[in-house]
C-alpha atoms as one frame of an Amber mdcrd trajectory, in Angstrom:
protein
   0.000   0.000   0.000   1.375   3.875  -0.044   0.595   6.195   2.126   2.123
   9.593   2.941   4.154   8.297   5.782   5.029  10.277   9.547   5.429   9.062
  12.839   1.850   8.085  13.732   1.191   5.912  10.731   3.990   3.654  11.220
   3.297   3.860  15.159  -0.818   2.681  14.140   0.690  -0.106  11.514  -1.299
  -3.365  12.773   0.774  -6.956  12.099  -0.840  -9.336  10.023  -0.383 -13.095
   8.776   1.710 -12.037   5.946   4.344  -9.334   6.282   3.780  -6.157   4.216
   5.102  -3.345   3.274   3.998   0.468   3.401   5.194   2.829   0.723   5.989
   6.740   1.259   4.550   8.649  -0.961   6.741  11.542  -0.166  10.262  10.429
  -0.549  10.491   7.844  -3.120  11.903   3.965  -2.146  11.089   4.817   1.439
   9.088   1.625   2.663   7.962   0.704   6.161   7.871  -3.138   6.468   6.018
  -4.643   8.961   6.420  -8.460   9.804   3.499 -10.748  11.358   5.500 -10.452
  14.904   5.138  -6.549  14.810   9.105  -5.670  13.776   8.956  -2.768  11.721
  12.386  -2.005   9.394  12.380   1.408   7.534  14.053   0.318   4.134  14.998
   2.562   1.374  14.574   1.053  -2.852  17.325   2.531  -5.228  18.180   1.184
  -8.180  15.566  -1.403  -7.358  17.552  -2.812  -4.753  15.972  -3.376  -0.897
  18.166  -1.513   1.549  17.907  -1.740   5.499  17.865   1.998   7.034  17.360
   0.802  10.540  14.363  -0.572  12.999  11.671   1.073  15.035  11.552   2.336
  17.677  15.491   3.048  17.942  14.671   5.039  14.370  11.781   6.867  14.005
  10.311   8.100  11.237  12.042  11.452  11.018  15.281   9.740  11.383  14.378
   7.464   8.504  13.297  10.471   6.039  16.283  11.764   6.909  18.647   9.117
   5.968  17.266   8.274   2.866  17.061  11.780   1.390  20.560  11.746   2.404
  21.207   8.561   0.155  19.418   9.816  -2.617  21.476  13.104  -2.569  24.340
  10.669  -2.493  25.500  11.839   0.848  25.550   8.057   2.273  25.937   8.940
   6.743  27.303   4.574   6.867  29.761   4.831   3.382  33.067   4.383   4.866
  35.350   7.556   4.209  37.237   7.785   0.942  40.703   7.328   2.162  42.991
  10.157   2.675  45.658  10.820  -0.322  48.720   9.622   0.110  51.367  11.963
   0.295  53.874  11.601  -2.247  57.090  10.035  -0.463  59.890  13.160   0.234
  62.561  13.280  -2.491  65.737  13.390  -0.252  69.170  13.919  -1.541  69.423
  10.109  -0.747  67.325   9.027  -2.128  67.653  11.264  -5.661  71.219   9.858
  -5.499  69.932   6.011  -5.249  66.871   6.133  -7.908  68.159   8.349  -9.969
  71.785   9.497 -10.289  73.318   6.467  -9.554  72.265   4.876 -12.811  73.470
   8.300 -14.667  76.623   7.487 -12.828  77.317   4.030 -13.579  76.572   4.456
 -17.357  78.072   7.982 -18.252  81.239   8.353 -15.568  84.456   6.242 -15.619
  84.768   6.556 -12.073  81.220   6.100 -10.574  82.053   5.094  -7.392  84.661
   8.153  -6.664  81.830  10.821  -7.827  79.252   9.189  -5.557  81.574   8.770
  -2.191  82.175  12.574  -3.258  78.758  13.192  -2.936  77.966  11.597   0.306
  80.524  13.732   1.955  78.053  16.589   1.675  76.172  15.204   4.514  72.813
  15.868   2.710  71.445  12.226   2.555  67.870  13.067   4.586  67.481  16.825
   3.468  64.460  17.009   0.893  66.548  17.837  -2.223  63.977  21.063  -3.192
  64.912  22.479   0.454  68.730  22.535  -0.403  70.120  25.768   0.265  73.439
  28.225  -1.440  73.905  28.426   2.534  73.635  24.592   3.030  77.298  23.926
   0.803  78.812  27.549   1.819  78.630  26.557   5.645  80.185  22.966   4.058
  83.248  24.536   2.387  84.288  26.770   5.251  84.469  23.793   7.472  85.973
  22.122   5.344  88.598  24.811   5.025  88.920  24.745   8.711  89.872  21.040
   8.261  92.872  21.748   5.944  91.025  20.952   2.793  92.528  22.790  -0.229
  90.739  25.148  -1.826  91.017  22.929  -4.693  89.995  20.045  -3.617  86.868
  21.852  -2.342  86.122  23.900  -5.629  86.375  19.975  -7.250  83.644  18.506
  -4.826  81.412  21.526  -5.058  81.577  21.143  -8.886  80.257  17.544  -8.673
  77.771  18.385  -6.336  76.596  21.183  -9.051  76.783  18.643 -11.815  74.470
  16.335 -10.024  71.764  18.959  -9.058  72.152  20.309 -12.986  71.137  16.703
 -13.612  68.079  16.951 -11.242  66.691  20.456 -12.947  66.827  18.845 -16.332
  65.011  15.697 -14.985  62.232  18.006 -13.656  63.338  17.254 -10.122  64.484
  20.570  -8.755  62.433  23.885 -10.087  66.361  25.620 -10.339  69.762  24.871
  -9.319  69.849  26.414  -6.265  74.344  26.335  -6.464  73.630  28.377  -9.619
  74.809  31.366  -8.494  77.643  29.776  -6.029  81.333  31.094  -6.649  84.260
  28.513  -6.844  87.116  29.782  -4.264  90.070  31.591  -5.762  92.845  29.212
  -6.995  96.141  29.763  -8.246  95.322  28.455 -11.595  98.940  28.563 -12.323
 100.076  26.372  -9.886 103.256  24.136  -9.605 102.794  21.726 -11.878 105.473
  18.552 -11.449 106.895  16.688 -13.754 110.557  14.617 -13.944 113.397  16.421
 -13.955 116.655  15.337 -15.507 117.279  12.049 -13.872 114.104  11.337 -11.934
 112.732   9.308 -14.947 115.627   7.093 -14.905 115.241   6.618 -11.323 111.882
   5.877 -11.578 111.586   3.129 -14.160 114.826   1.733 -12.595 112.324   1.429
  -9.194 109.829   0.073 -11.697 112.205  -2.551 -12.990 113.359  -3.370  -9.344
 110.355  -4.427  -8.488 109.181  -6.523 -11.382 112.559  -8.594 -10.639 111.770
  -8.622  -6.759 108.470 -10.219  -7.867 109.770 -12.404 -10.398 112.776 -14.225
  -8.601 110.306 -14.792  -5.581 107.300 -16.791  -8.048 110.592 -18.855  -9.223
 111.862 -19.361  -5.714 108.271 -20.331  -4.816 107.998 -22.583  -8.072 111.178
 -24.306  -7.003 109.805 -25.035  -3.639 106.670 -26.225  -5.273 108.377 -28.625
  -7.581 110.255 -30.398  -4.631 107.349 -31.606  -3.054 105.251 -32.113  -5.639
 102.762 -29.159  -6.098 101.465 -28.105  -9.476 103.874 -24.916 -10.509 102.709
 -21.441 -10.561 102.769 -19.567 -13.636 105.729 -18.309 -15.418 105.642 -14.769
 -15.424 106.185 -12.375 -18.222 108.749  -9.619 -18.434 107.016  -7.497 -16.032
 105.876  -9.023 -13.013 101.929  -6.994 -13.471 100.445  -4.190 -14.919 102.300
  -1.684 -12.993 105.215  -0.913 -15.417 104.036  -1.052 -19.213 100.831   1.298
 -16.882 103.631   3.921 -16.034 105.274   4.011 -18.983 102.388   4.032 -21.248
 101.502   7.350 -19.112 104.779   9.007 -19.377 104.853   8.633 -22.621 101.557
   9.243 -24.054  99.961  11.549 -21.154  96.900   9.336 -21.296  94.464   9.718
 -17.959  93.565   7.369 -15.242  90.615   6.451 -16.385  91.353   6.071 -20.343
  94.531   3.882 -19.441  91.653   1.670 -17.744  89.274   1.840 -20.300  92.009
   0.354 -23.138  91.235  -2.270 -24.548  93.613  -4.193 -27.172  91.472  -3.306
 -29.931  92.453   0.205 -29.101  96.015  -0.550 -29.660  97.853  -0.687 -33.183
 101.290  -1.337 -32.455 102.028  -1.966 -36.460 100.837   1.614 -36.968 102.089
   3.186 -34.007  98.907   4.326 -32.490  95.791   3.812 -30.212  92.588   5.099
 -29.994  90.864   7.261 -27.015  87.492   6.103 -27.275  85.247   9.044 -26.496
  82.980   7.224 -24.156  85.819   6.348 -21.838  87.593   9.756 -22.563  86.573
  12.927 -20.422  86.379  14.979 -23.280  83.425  12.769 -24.394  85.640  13.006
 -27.769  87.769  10.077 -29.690  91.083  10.673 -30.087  94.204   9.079 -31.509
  97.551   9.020 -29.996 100.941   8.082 -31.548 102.946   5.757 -29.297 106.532
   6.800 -29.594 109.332   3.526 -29.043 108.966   3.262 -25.699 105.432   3.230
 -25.295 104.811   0.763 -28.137 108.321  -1.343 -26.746 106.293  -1.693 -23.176
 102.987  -2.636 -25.228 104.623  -5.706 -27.269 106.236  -6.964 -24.097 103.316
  -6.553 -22.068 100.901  -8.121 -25.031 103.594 -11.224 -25.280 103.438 -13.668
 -27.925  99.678 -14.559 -27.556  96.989 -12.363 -29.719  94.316 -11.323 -26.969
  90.820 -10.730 -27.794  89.863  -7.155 -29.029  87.811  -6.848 -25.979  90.170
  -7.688 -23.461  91.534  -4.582 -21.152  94.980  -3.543 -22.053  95.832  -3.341
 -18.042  92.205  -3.503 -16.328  90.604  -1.469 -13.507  93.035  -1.891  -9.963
  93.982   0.541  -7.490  97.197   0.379  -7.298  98.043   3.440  -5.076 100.485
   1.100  -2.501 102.292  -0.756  -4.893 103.078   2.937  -6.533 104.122   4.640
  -3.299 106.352   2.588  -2.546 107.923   2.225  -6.414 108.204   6.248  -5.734
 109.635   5.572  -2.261 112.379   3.760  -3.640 113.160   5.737  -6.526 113.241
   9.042  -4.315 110.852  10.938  -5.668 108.421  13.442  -3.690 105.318  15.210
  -4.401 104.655  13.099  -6.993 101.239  11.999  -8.518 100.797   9.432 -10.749
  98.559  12.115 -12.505 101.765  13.916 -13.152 102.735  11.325 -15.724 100.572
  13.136 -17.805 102.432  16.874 -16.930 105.329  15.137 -17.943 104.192  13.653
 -21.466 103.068  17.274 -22.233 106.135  18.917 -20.755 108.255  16.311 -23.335
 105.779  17.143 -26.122 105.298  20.689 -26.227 109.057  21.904 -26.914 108.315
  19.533 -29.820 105.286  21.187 -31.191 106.895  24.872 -30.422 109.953  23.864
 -32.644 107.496  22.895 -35.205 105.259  25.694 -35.151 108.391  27.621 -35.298
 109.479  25.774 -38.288 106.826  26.196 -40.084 106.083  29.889 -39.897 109.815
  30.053 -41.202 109.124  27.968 -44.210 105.892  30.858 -44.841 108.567  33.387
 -44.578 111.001  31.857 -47.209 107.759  31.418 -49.269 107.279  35.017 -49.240
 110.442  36.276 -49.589
């Protein structure tokens, strides 16, 4: 039946054998049902689908109308609440490094893991990378400054640091660079810059050849001690005991870098031709380049290379720290203050008289030509 439904209609509702159900003609799919035991549920039809609103007498009638027109204005009082956003997790410098600039790292840097160890000395790791501040690195350098740190050394960290937040503004990470506008510290950019004087470089490969004798007579004394009991042998070893030699003299003689002499590989070498090849992904000038081996260079290659033919692929002398076995070649050979990055300094100190006697050369052979 319908009937405009209040209060004292569905208090006056009667039970009867059957239950049955009382329609509002006010607010549409509002029912009262009424069983034979004299319940009475206030239900509410949508979408012709039954729907329990709650029991008499804890609801009453004006509690019912008011739920359901609350339903039907699809403001449901039991829906559970729509869950909360979730807040997008806080970019840290960490955690930029991890996801993001590691990877760059690893697949664009020679030395991956000496640029990230740089970076973690910032002491940034839980600061949200868009709250990094100019003042942040400033305070930074001048305690590191207080430490003794040289002003170069510091202007090279800070550089990284600015390369890697570069990276972050083009990756839509940052909004702006916020070491844009940070100055590197005044340097004497014409520094002392060392290279082997008269007989240094004789002392030094003499050290260098030391050693690789040292090494050599002890794997024979320890094959000879092998042999009388029984042992299998140790192998022979070449004319230089490891990579440390041909690696030194490859450098002072061709000025190559760290990181390229790493990178080699025998494919990059053409000892009939007198050359090797730079490639530009290994090379910090992103560029390939060729450099002429002079005799000594290409001497230490063929010895090093030996009578085998290695695979194009295979390093020329491999990636190795080899910082100890160095110190103490340079210890023995008396040398001080001296970098194996000044290998290079000397190639160029051995190379440029060359070139200025050519240049010379030929701007006298335009001057003949004129005459």
């Amino acid at each position: 039946m319908r009937k405009l439904l209040n209060q004292r209609v569905a208090d006056s509702a009667k039970p009867e054998a059957r239950p049955y159900e009382v329609r509002d003609t006010a607010i549409t799919g509002l029912i009262l049902r009424v069983q034979p035991t004299g319940a009475k549920t206030w239900k509410l039809i949508q979408n012709r689908k039954p729907r329990t609103l709650g029991r008499m007498p804890v609801m009453t009638h004006g509690m019912a109308a008011e739920k359901a027109m609350a339903i039907l204005r699809g403001e449901d009082p039991d829906a559970a609440p729509e869950p909360e956003p979730e807040l997008p997790e806080a970019l840290t410098f960490d955690l930029f490094l991890d996801r993001h600039y590691w990877p760059y790292l690893r697949s664009h840097h020679s030395r991956p893991e000496e640029s990230l160890r740089c970076l973690k000395r910032f002491g940034l790791g839980d600061k949200e990378l868009v709250a990094l501040r100019l003042a942040d690195v400033e305070t930074w350098r001048i305690e590191r400054r207080r430490k003794g740190r040289s002003d170069r050394t510091i202007n090279r960290d800070t550089a990284t640091l600015k390369a890697a937040l570069e990276r972050a503004v083009e990756w839509e990470l940052l909004p702006e660079n916020p070491l844009r506008r940070l100055k590197p510290l005044k340097t004497d950019k014409r520094g002392v810059v060392r290279y082997l004087h008269g007989e240094e470089a004789t002392r030094l490969l003499a050290a260098l050849s030391a050693r690789d004798t040292s090494i050599q007579e002890a794997r024979e004394s320890a094959n000879r001690w092998r042999a009388e009991r029984g042992y299998e042998l140790l192998p022979k070893l070449g004319p230089y005991a490891d990579n440390l030699t041909p690696l030194v003299i490859v450098a002072l003689n061709t000025g190559l870098r760290r990181g390229e002499l790493w990178n080699l590989a025998w494919g990059d070498v053409d000892l009939k031709r007198g050359t090797l090849t730079v490639s530009g992904q290994g090379a910090k000038s992103k560029q390939t380049r060729h450099v002429p081996l002079n005799a000594s260079a290409t001497a230490a290659l063929k010895a090093h290379k030996g009578d085998v033919t290695p695979l194009p692929s295979l390093p020329v002398f491999g990636r190795h720290e080899f910082k100890t076995a160095f110190a103490a070649v340079l210890k023995d050979a008396g040398l001080e203050d001296f970098r194996f990055h000044d290998c290079r300094h000397h190639a160029d100190n051995r190379i440029m008289p060359n070139r200025a006697a050519g240049k010379r050369l030929a701007a006298l052979g335009r001057c003949l030509e004129s005459a």
